[in-house]
Coordinates of C-alpha atoms and ligand atoms in Angstrom, one line a residue:
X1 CA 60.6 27.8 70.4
X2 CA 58.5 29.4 72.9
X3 CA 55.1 30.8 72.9
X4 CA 53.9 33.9 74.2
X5 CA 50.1 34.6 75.2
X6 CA 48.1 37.6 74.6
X7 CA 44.5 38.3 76.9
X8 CA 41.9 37.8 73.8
X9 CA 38.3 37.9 75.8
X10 CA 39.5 38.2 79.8
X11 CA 37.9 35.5 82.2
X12 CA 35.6 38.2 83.7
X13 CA 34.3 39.1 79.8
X14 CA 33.2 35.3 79.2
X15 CA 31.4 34.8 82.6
X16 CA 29.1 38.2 82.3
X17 CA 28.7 36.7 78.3
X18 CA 27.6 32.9 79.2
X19 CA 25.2 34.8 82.6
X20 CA 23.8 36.8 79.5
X21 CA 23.4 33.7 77.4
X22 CA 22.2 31.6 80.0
X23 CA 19.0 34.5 80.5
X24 CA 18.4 34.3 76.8
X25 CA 18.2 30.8 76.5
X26 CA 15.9 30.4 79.8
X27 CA 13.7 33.3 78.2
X28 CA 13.6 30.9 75.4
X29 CA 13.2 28.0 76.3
X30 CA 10.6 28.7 79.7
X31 CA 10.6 25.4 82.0
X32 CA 11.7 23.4 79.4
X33 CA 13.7 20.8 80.1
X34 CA 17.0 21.1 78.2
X35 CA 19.9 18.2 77.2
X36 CA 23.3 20.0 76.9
X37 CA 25.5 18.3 74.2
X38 CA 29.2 19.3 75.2
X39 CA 31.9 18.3 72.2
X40 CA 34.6 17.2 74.0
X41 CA 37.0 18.2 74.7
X42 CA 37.0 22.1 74.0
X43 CA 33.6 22.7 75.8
X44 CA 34.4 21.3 79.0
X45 CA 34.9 24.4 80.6
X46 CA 32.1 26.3 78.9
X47 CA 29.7 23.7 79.9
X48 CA 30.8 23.3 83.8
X49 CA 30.2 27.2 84.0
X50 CA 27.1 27.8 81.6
X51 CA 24.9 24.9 83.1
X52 CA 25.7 26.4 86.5
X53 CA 24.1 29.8 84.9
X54 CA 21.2 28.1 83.4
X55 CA 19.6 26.5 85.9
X56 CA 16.1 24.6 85.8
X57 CA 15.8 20.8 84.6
X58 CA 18.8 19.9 82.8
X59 CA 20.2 16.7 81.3
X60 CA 24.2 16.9 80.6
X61 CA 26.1 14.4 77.9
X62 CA 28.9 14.5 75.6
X63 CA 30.5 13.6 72.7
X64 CA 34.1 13.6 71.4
X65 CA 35.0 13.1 67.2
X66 CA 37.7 11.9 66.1
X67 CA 40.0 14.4 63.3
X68 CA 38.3 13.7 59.8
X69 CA 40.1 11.3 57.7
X70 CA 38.8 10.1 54.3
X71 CA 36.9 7.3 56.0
X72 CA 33.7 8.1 57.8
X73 CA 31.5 6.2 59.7
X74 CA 28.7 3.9 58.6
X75 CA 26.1 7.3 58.8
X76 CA 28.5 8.5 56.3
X77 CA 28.9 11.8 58.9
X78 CA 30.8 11.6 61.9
X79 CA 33.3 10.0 63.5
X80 CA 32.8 9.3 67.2
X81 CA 35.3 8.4 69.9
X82 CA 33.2 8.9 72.1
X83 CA 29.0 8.9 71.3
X84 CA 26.7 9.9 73.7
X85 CA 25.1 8.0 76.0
X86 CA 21.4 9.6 76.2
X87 CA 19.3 9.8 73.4
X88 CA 18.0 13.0 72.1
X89 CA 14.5 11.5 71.2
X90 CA 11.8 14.0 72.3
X91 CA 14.6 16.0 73.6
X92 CA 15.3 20.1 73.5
X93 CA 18.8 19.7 72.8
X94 CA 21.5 22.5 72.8
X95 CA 24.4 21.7 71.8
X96 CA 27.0 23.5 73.3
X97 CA 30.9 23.8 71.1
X98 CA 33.7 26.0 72.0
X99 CA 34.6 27.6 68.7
X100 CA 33.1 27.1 65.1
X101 CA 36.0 27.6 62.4
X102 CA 35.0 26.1 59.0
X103 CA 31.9 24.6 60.5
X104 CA 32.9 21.1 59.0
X105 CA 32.4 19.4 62.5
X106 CA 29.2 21.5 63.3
X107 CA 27.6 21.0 60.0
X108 CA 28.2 17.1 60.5
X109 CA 26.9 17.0 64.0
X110 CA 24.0 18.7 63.0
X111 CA 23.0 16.2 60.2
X112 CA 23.6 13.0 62.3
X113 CA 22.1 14.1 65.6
X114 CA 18.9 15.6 63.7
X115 CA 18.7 11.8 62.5
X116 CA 17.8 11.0 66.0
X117 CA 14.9 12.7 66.5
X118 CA 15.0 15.8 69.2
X119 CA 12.0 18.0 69.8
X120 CA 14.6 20.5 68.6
X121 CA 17.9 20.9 68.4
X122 CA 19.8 24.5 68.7
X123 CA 23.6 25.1 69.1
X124 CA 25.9 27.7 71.4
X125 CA 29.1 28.4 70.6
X126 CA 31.6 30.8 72.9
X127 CA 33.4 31.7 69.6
X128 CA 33.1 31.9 66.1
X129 CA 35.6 32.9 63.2
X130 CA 33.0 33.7 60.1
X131 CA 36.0 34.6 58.3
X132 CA 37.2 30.8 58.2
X133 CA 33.5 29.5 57.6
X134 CA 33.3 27.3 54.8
X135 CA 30.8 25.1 55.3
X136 CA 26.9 26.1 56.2
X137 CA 26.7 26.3 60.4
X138 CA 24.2 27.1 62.6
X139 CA 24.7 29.0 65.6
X140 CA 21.9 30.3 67.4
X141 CA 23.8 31.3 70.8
X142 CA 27.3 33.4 70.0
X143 CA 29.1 34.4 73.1
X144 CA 32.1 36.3 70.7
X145 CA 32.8 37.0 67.3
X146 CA 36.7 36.8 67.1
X147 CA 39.3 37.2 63.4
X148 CA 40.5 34.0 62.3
X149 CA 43.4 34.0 64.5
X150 CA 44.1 30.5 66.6
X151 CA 43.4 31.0 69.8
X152 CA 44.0 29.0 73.3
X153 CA 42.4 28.8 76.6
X154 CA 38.9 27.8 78.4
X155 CA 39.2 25.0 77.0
X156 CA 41.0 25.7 73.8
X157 CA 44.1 23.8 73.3
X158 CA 47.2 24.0 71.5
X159 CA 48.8 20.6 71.0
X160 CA 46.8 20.0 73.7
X161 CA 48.2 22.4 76.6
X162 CA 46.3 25.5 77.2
X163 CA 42.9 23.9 77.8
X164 CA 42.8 25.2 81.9
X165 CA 43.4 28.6 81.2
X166 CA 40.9 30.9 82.2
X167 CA 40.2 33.0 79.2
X168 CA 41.2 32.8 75.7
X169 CA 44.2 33.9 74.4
X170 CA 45.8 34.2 71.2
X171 CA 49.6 32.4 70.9
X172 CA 52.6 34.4 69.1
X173 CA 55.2 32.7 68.7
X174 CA 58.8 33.5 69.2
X175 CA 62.1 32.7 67.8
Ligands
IMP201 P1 35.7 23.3 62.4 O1 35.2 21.9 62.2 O2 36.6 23.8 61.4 O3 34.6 24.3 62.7 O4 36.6 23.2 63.7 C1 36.1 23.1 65.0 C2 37.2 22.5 65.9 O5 38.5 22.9 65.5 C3 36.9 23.1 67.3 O6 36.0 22.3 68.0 C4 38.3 23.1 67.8 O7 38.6 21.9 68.5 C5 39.3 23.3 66.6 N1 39.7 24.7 66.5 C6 39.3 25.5 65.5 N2 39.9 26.7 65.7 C7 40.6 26.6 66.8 C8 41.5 27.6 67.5 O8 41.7 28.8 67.1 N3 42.1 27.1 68.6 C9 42.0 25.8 69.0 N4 41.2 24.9 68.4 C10 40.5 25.3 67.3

């Protein structure tokens, strides 16, 4: 089987979106130090390019969960494979996902890392499929809306190829 790719959001589209994200959060946020939380590993590229856009004093960390299983962790929320290393005590955190879907992995992250005591804690997300939402997510910085297709690309993987792609795309596949 093969797989054909359609241009969803071009690479140009996302780098004007994250220049115009990375404005509104600095108009937020002042001189405030921020920590960036990239979930690995879908945000790697969004991350590289949007601290570049942000500028000021910034902190950078990640974390990677593991697929949800009927075990969880200790906390009861998450499953790390990889924690972070920082801690967000006292910290403005942003964290910074490539897509939301359901919101199960948001909504999760959310609970624990609140457990850990930021200053405050917000989330960016270069997509989100509201259509697929089933569980409550916050986003507070949306670089696009998209259907609930699957999509590939800027980090986005299927079976984990796609990822270096330089905009998002949406598979077809083909007998
Ligand atoms: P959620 O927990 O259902 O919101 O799923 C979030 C995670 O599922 C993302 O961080 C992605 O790793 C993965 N995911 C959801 N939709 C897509 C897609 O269209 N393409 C690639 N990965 C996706």
């Amino acid at each position: 089987m093969t797989e054909k790719l359609d241009v969803l959001i071009s690479a140009e589209k996302i780098q004007v979106r994250l220049q115009e994200l990375a404005q509104q959060v600095r108009e937020d946020y002042g001189d405030e130090p921020l920590l960036l939380v990239g979930i690995l590993k879908g945000s790697y590229q969004l991350i590289s390019d949007f601290s570049r856009y942000l500028g000021g004093e910034v902190k950078i960390d990640f974390a990677q969960i593991s697929s949800y299983g009927e075990g969880t962790t200790s906390s009861g929320l998450v499953r790390f494979k990889k924690d972070l290393d920082l801690s967000l005590e006292g910290e403005h955190v942003l964290i910074v996902e490539d897509i939301v879907d359901t919101g199960l992995t948001l909504n999760h992250l959310l609970e624990l890392f609140q457990t850990r005591r930021p200053a405050s804690m917000r989330v960016l997300t270069l997509l989100s499929k509201p259509a697929a939402r089933a569980y409550p997510a916050r986003v507070d910085y949306l670089g696009f809306e998209i259907d609930d297709v699957f999509v590939v690309g800027y980090g986005l993987d299927y079976a984990e190829r796609y990822r270096n792609l330089p905009y998002v795309g949406v598979v077809r596949s083909q007998p």
